[in-house]
Amino acid sequence: MRLDKYLKVSRLIKRRTVANEACDGGRVTVNGRIAKASVDVKQGDVITISFGNREVKVEVLDVQETVKKEEAKELFRYL
C-alpha cells in the first residue's frame, strides 16, 4: 500500500493530501530513509513523521485498505 494512503487509513494524518504534502516536504521517513508518497509500506516497517518540533515514530503492524475508526489504532504501534 502507498505510504500516503496508509497514513490516512491508519489515521496518523487525517487527509491524504496532507500526507502527500508531508512526504513531499521530506518530513516522513520509512526505515530511516526519507520517503516519497508512493513508497510501498509493509508489515514491520518503521515510519517516523515530523510535526514541527514533535516527532512520531510507529511500527506498521498490519496493512488494510479500509478500517473502522476504532480499529485504526490496531494498524500500528508507537515506539
Short mmCIF file of N, CA, C and O in Angstrom, two decimals:
data_model
loop_
_atom_site.label_atom_id
_atom_site.label_comp_id
_atom_site.label_asym_id
_atom_site.label_seq_id
_atom_site.Cartn_x
_atom_site.Cartn_y
_atom_site.Cartn_z
N MET A 1 0.84 -1.18 0.00
CA MET A 1 0.00 0.00 0.00
C MET A 1 0.89 1.24 0.00
O MET A 1 1.93 1.26 0.64
N ARG A 2 0.44 2.26 -0.71
CA ARG A 2 1.19 3.52 -0.77
C ARG A 2 1.28 4.16 0.62
O ARG A 2 0.36 4.05 1.42
N LEU A 3 2.39 4.83 0.88
CA LEU A 3 2.61 5.47 2.17
C LEU A 3 1.54 6.50 2.49
O LEU A 3 1.00 6.52 3.60
N ASP A 4 1.20 7.37 1.54
CA ASP A 4 0.21 8.41 1.82
C ASP A 4 -1.15 7.81 2.16
O ASP A 4 -1.84 8.27 3.07
N LYS A 5 -1.52 6.74 1.49
CA LYS A 5 -2.80 6.08 1.79
C LYS A 5 -2.75 5.41 3.15
O LYS A 5 -3.72 5.46 3.91
N TYR A 6 -1.63 4.78 3.49
CA TYR A 6 -1.51 4.14 4.80
C TYR A 6 -1.64 5.16 5.93
O TYR A 6 -2.32 4.91 6.93
N LEU A 7 -1.00 6.31 5.77
CA LEU A 7 -1.07 7.35 6.81
C LEU A 7 -2.50 7.81 7.01
O LEU A 7 -2.92 8.09 8.13
N LYS A 8 -3.27 7.88 5.94
CA LYS A 8 -4.67 8.29 6.04
C LYS A 8 -5.53 7.18 6.64
O LYS A 8 -6.30 7.42 7.56
N VAL A 9 -5.39 5.95 6.16
CA VAL A 9 -6.19 4.83 6.65
C VAL A 9 -5.93 4.58 8.13
O VAL A 9 -6.86 4.33 8.90
N SER A 10 -4.68 4.68 8.56
CA SER A 10 -4.33 4.44 9.96
C SER A 10 -4.65 5.65 10.83
O SER A 10 -4.52 5.60 12.05
N ARG A 11 -5.04 6.75 10.21
CA ARG A 11 -5.41 8.00 10.88
C ARG A 11 -4.24 8.64 11.62
O ARG A 11 -4.45 9.37 12.59
N LEU A 12 -3.02 8.38 11.17
CA LEU A 12 -1.87 9.11 11.69
C LEU A 12 -1.91 10.54 11.16
O LEU A 12 -1.51 11.48 11.84
N ILE A 13 -2.38 10.70 9.92
CA ILE A 13 -2.62 12.01 9.31
C ILE A 13 -4.05 11.96 8.77
O ILE A 13 -4.44 10.99 8.13
N LYS A 14 -4.82 13.03 9.01
CA LYS A 14 -6.26 12.99 8.71
C LYS A 14 -6.61 12.94 7.23
O LYS A 14 -7.57 12.30 6.85
N ARG A 15 -5.86 13.65 6.39
CA ARG A 15 -6.21 13.69 4.97
C ARG A 15 -5.06 13.20 4.11
O ARG A 15 -3.89 13.45 4.41
N ARG A 16 -5.40 12.55 3.00
CA ARG A 16 -4.37 12.01 2.10
C ARG A 16 -3.56 13.12 1.46
O ARG A 16 -2.35 12.96 1.26
N THR A 17 -4.18 14.25 1.15
CA THR A 17 -3.43 15.36 0.55
C THR A 17 -2.41 15.92 1.52
O THR A 17 -1.30 16.27 1.13
N VAL A 18 -2.77 15.98 2.80
CA VAL A 18 -1.83 16.45 3.83
C VAL A 18 -0.69 15.44 3.98
O VAL A 18 0.48 15.82 4.12
N ALA A 19 -1.00 14.15 3.92
CA ALA A 19 0.02 13.10 3.99
C ALA A 19 0.97 13.22 2.80
O ALA A 19 2.19 13.08 2.94
N ASN A 20 0.40 13.50 1.63
CA ASN A 20 1.19 13.67 0.41
C ASN A 20 2.15 14.85 0.55
O ASN A 20 3.32 14.75 0.19
N GLU A 21 1.66 15.97 1.09
CA GLU A 21 2.49 17.16 1.27
C GLU A 21 3.60 16.90 2.28
O GLU A 21 4.73 17.38 2.11
N ALA A 22 3.30 16.16 3.36
CA ALA A 22 4.31 15.84 4.36
C ALA A 22 5.43 14.99 3.75
O ALA A 22 6.61 15.21 4.02
N CYS A 23 5.04 14.05 2.90
CA CYS A 23 6.03 13.20 2.22
C CYS A 23 6.88 14.03 1.26
O CYS A 23 8.11 13.89 1.22
N ASP A 24 6.24 14.90 0.48
CA ASP A 24 6.97 15.73 -0.48
C ASP A 24 7.91 16.70 0.23
O ASP A 24 8.95 17.07 -0.31
N GLY A 25 7.54 17.11 1.44
CA GLY A 25 8.36 18.04 2.21
C GLY A 25 9.51 17.38 2.94
O GLY A 25 10.28 18.04 3.64
N GLY A 26 9.63 16.06 2.82
CA GLY A 26 10.74 15.34 3.46
C GLY A 26 10.55 15.16 4.96
O GLY A 26 11.51 14.93 5.69
N ARG A 27 9.32 15.24 5.44
CA ARG A 27 9.06 15.11 6.88
C ARG A 27 8.68 13.69 7.30
O ARG A 27 8.41 13.45 8.47
N VAL A 28 8.68 12.75 6.34
CA VAL A 28 8.31 11.36 6.64
C VAL A 28 9.46 10.45 6.21
O VAL A 28 9.96 10.55 5.10
N THR A 29 9.86 9.56 7.13
CA THR A 29 10.88 8.56 6.79
C THR A 29 10.32 7.16 7.01
O THR A 29 9.50 6.95 7.91
N VAL A 30 10.77 6.22 6.20
CA VAL A 30 10.42 4.81 6.36
C VAL A 30 11.73 4.06 6.51
O VAL A 30 12.59 4.11 5.63
N ASN A 31 11.88 3.39 7.64
CA ASN A 31 13.11 2.64 7.95
C ASN A 31 14.36 3.52 7.84
O ASN A 31 15.39 3.09 7.34
N GLY A 32 14.25 4.76 8.29
CA GLY A 32 15.40 5.66 8.33
C GLY A 32 15.69 6.40 7.03
O GLY A 32 16.62 7.20 6.97
N ARG A 33 14.92 6.16 5.98
CA ARG A 33 15.15 6.84 4.70
C ARG A 33 13.99 7.78 4.41
O ARG A 33 12.84 7.42 4.61
N ILE A 34 14.29 8.98 3.91
CA ILE A 34 13.24 9.92 3.53
C ILE A 34 12.40 9.26 2.44
O ILE A 34 12.94 8.72 1.47
N ALA A 35 11.08 9.29 2.63
CA ALA A 35 10.19 8.54 1.74
C ALA A 35 9.26 9.45 0.97
O ALA A 35 8.76 10.44 1.49
N LYS A 36 9.02 9.09 -0.28
CA LYS A 36 8.01 9.77 -1.09
C LYS A 36 6.67 9.10 -0.83
O LYS A 36 6.60 8.01 -0.26
N ALA A 37 5.60 9.75 -1.25
CA ALA A 37 4.24 9.26 -1.01
C ALA A 37 3.99 7.91 -1.66
O ALA A 37 3.15 7.14 -1.21
N SER A 38 4.72 7.58 -2.71
CA SER A 38 4.48 6.35 -3.46
C SER A 38 5.21 5.13 -2.91
O SER A 38 5.05 4.03 -3.43
N VAL A 39 5.99 5.30 -1.84
CA VAL A 39 6.73 4.17 -1.26
C VAL A 39 5.76 3.11 -0.78
O VAL A 39 4.72 3.40 -0.20
N ASP A 40 6.10 1.84 -1.02
CA ASP A 40 5.26 0.72 -0.62
C ASP A 40 5.50 0.40 0.86
O ASP A 40 6.63 0.14 1.26
N VAL A 41 4.43 0.44 1.67
CA VAL A 41 4.53 0.16 3.11
C VAL A 41 4.12 -1.28 3.35
O VAL A 41 3.12 -1.75 2.81
N LYS A 42 4.89 -1.99 4.17
CA LYS A 42 4.55 -3.37 4.51
C LYS A 42 4.74 -3.59 6.01
O LYS A 42 5.28 -2.74 6.71
N GLN A 43 4.27 -4.72 6.48
CA GLN A 43 4.35 -5.06 7.90
C GLN A 43 5.79 -5.02 8.38
O GLN A 43 6.70 -5.50 7.69
N GLY A 44 6.03 -4.44 9.56
CA GLY A 44 7.37 -4.39 10.13
C GLY A 44 8.13 -3.11 9.83
O GLY A 44 9.16 -2.84 10.45
N ASP A 45 7.64 -2.29 8.90
CA ASP A 45 8.31 -1.02 8.59
C ASP A 45 8.17 -0.05 9.76
O ASP A 45 7.19 -0.08 10.50
N VAL A 46 9.18 0.81 9.93
CA VAL A 46 9.14 1.84 10.97
C VAL A 46 8.99 3.19 10.26
O VAL A 46 9.82 3.56 9.43
N ILE A 47 7.91 3.90 10.59
CA ILE A 47 7.61 5.20 9.98
C ILE A 47 7.83 6.29 11.02
O ILE A 47 7.34 6.18 12.15
N THR A 48 8.57 7.33 10.64
CA THR A 48 8.78 8.48 11.50
C THR A 48 8.22 9.71 10.81
O THR A 48 8.55 9.98 9.66
N ILE A 49 7.37 10.46 11.52
CA ILE A 49 6.74 11.66 10.97
C ILE A 49 7.13 12.84 11.84
O ILE A 49 6.98 12.79 13.07
N SER A 50 7.64 13.92 11.23
CA SER A 50 7.99 15.13 11.97
C SER A 50 6.86 16.14 11.87
O SER A 50 6.51 16.58 10.78
N PHE A 51 6.31 16.50 13.01
CA PHE A 51 5.28 17.53 13.10
C PHE A 51 5.89 18.73 13.81
O PHE A 51 5.85 18.80 15.04
N GLY A 52 6.48 19.65 13.07
CA GLY A 52 7.11 20.81 13.70
C GLY A 52 8.24 20.38 14.62
O GLY A 52 9.22 19.79 14.18
N ASN A 53 8.09 20.61 15.93
CA ASN A 53 9.14 20.22 16.88
C ASN A 53 8.86 18.86 17.51
O ASN A 53 9.63 18.40 18.35
N ARG A 54 7.77 18.19 17.11
CA ARG A 54 7.40 16.88 17.65
C ARG A 54 7.64 15.80 16.61
O ARG A 54 7.46 16.03 15.42
N GLU A 55 8.03 14.63 17.06
CA GLU A 55 8.28 13.51 16.15
C GLU A 55 7.48 12.29 16.61
O GLU A 55 7.47 11.97 17.78
N VAL A 56 6.80 11.65 15.65
CA VAL A 56 6.02 10.46 15.95
C VAL A 56 6.67 9.28 15.23
O VAL A 56 6.91 9.33 14.03
N LYS A 57 6.95 8.21 16.01
CA LYS A 57 7.60 7.03 15.44
C LYS A 57 6.70 5.83 15.69
O LYS A 57 6.32 5.57 16.83
N VAL A 58 6.33 5.13 14.61
CA VAL A 58 5.44 3.97 14.74
C VAL A 58 5.97 2.79 13.93
O VAL A 58 6.71 2.97 12.98
N GLU A 59 5.56 1.60 14.37
CA GLU A 59 5.87 0.38 13.62
C GLU A 59 4.58 -0.11 12.98
O GLU A 59 3.53 -0.16 13.63
N VAL A 60 4.64 -0.48 11.71
CA VAL A 60 3.47 -0.97 10.99
C VAL A 60 3.20 -2.41 11.42
O VAL A 60 4.06 -3.29 11.29
N LEU A 61 2.00 -2.65 11.97
CA LEU A 61 1.62 -3.99 12.41
C LEU A 61 0.76 -4.70 11.38
O LEU A 61 0.79 -5.92 11.27
N ASP A 62 -0.03 -3.92 10.62
CA ASP A 62 -0.94 -4.50 9.64
C ASP A 62 -1.22 -3.48 8.55
O ASP A 62 -1.16 -2.28 8.79
N VAL A 63 -1.51 -3.96 7.36
CA VAL A 63 -1.84 -3.09 6.22
C VAL A 63 -3.19 -3.53 5.69
O VAL A 63 -3.35 -4.67 5.26
N GLN A 64 -4.18 -2.61 5.75
CA GLN A 64 -5.52 -2.90 5.24
C GLN A 64 -6.01 -1.72 4.43
O GLN A 64 -5.66 -0.59 4.71
N GLU A 65 -6.83 -2.00 3.41
CA GLU A 65 -7.35 -0.95 2.54
C GLU A 65 -8.33 -0.03 3.27
O GLU A 65 -8.30 1.18 3.07
N THR A 66 -9.21 -0.60 4.07
CA THR A 66 -10.17 0.20 4.83
C THR A 66 -10.33 -0.38 6.22
O THR A 66 -10.29 -1.60 6.40
N VAL A 67 -10.51 0.51 7.20
CA VAL A 67 -10.77 0.07 8.58
C VAL A 67 -11.73 1.07 9.22
O VAL A 67 -11.83 2.21 8.81
N LYS A 68 -12.41 0.60 10.26
CA LYS A 68 -13.27 1.48 11.03
C LYS A 68 -12.40 2.34 11.94
O LYS A 68 -11.27 1.97 12.27
N LYS A 69 -12.95 3.47 12.36
CA LYS A 69 -12.20 4.42 13.18
C LYS A 69 -11.63 3.74 14.43
O LYS A 69 -10.48 3.98 14.80
N GLU A 70 -12.42 2.90 15.09
CA GLU A 70 -12.00 2.24 16.33
C GLU A 70 -10.85 1.26 16.09
O GLU A 70 -10.04 1.02 16.97
N GLU A 71 -10.81 0.66 14.90
CA GLU A 71 -9.80 -0.36 14.60
C GLU A 71 -8.52 0.21 14.02
O GLU A 71 -7.54 -0.50 13.85
N ALA A 72 -8.50 1.51 13.72
CA ALA A 72 -7.33 2.13 13.09
C ALA A 72 -6.09 2.03 13.98
O ALA A 72 -4.97 1.91 13.48
N LYS A 73 -6.27 2.06 15.29
CA LYS A 73 -5.14 2.01 16.23
C LYS A 73 -4.43 0.65 16.19
O LYS A 73 -3.30 0.55 16.64
N GLU A 74 -5.10 -0.36 15.67
CA GLU A 74 -4.51 -1.71 15.62
C GLU A 74 -3.56 -1.88 14.43
O GLU A 74 -2.89 -2.90 14.32
N LEU A 75 -3.50 -0.89 13.53
CA LEU A 75 -2.63 -0.98 12.36
C LEU A 75 -1.19 -0.63 12.68
O LEU A 75 -0.28 -0.94 11.91
N PHE A 76 -0.94 0.06 13.82
CA PHE A 76 0.42 0.47 14.14
C PHE A 76 0.64 0.43 15.65
O PHE A 76 -0.29 0.31 16.43
N ARG A 77 1.93 0.55 16.03
CA ARG A 77 2.32 0.58 17.44
C ARG A 77 3.33 1.71 17.61
O ARG A 77 4.29 1.82 16.86
N TYR A 78 3.10 2.56 18.61
CA TYR A 78 4.04 3.66 18.89
C TYR A 78 5.34 3.10 19.45
O TYR A 78 5.33 2.17 20.23
N LEU A 79 6.45 3.70 19.02
CA LEU A 79 7.77 3.28 19.51
C LEU A 79 8.35 4.34 20.43
O LEU A 79 8.01 5.46 20.42
#
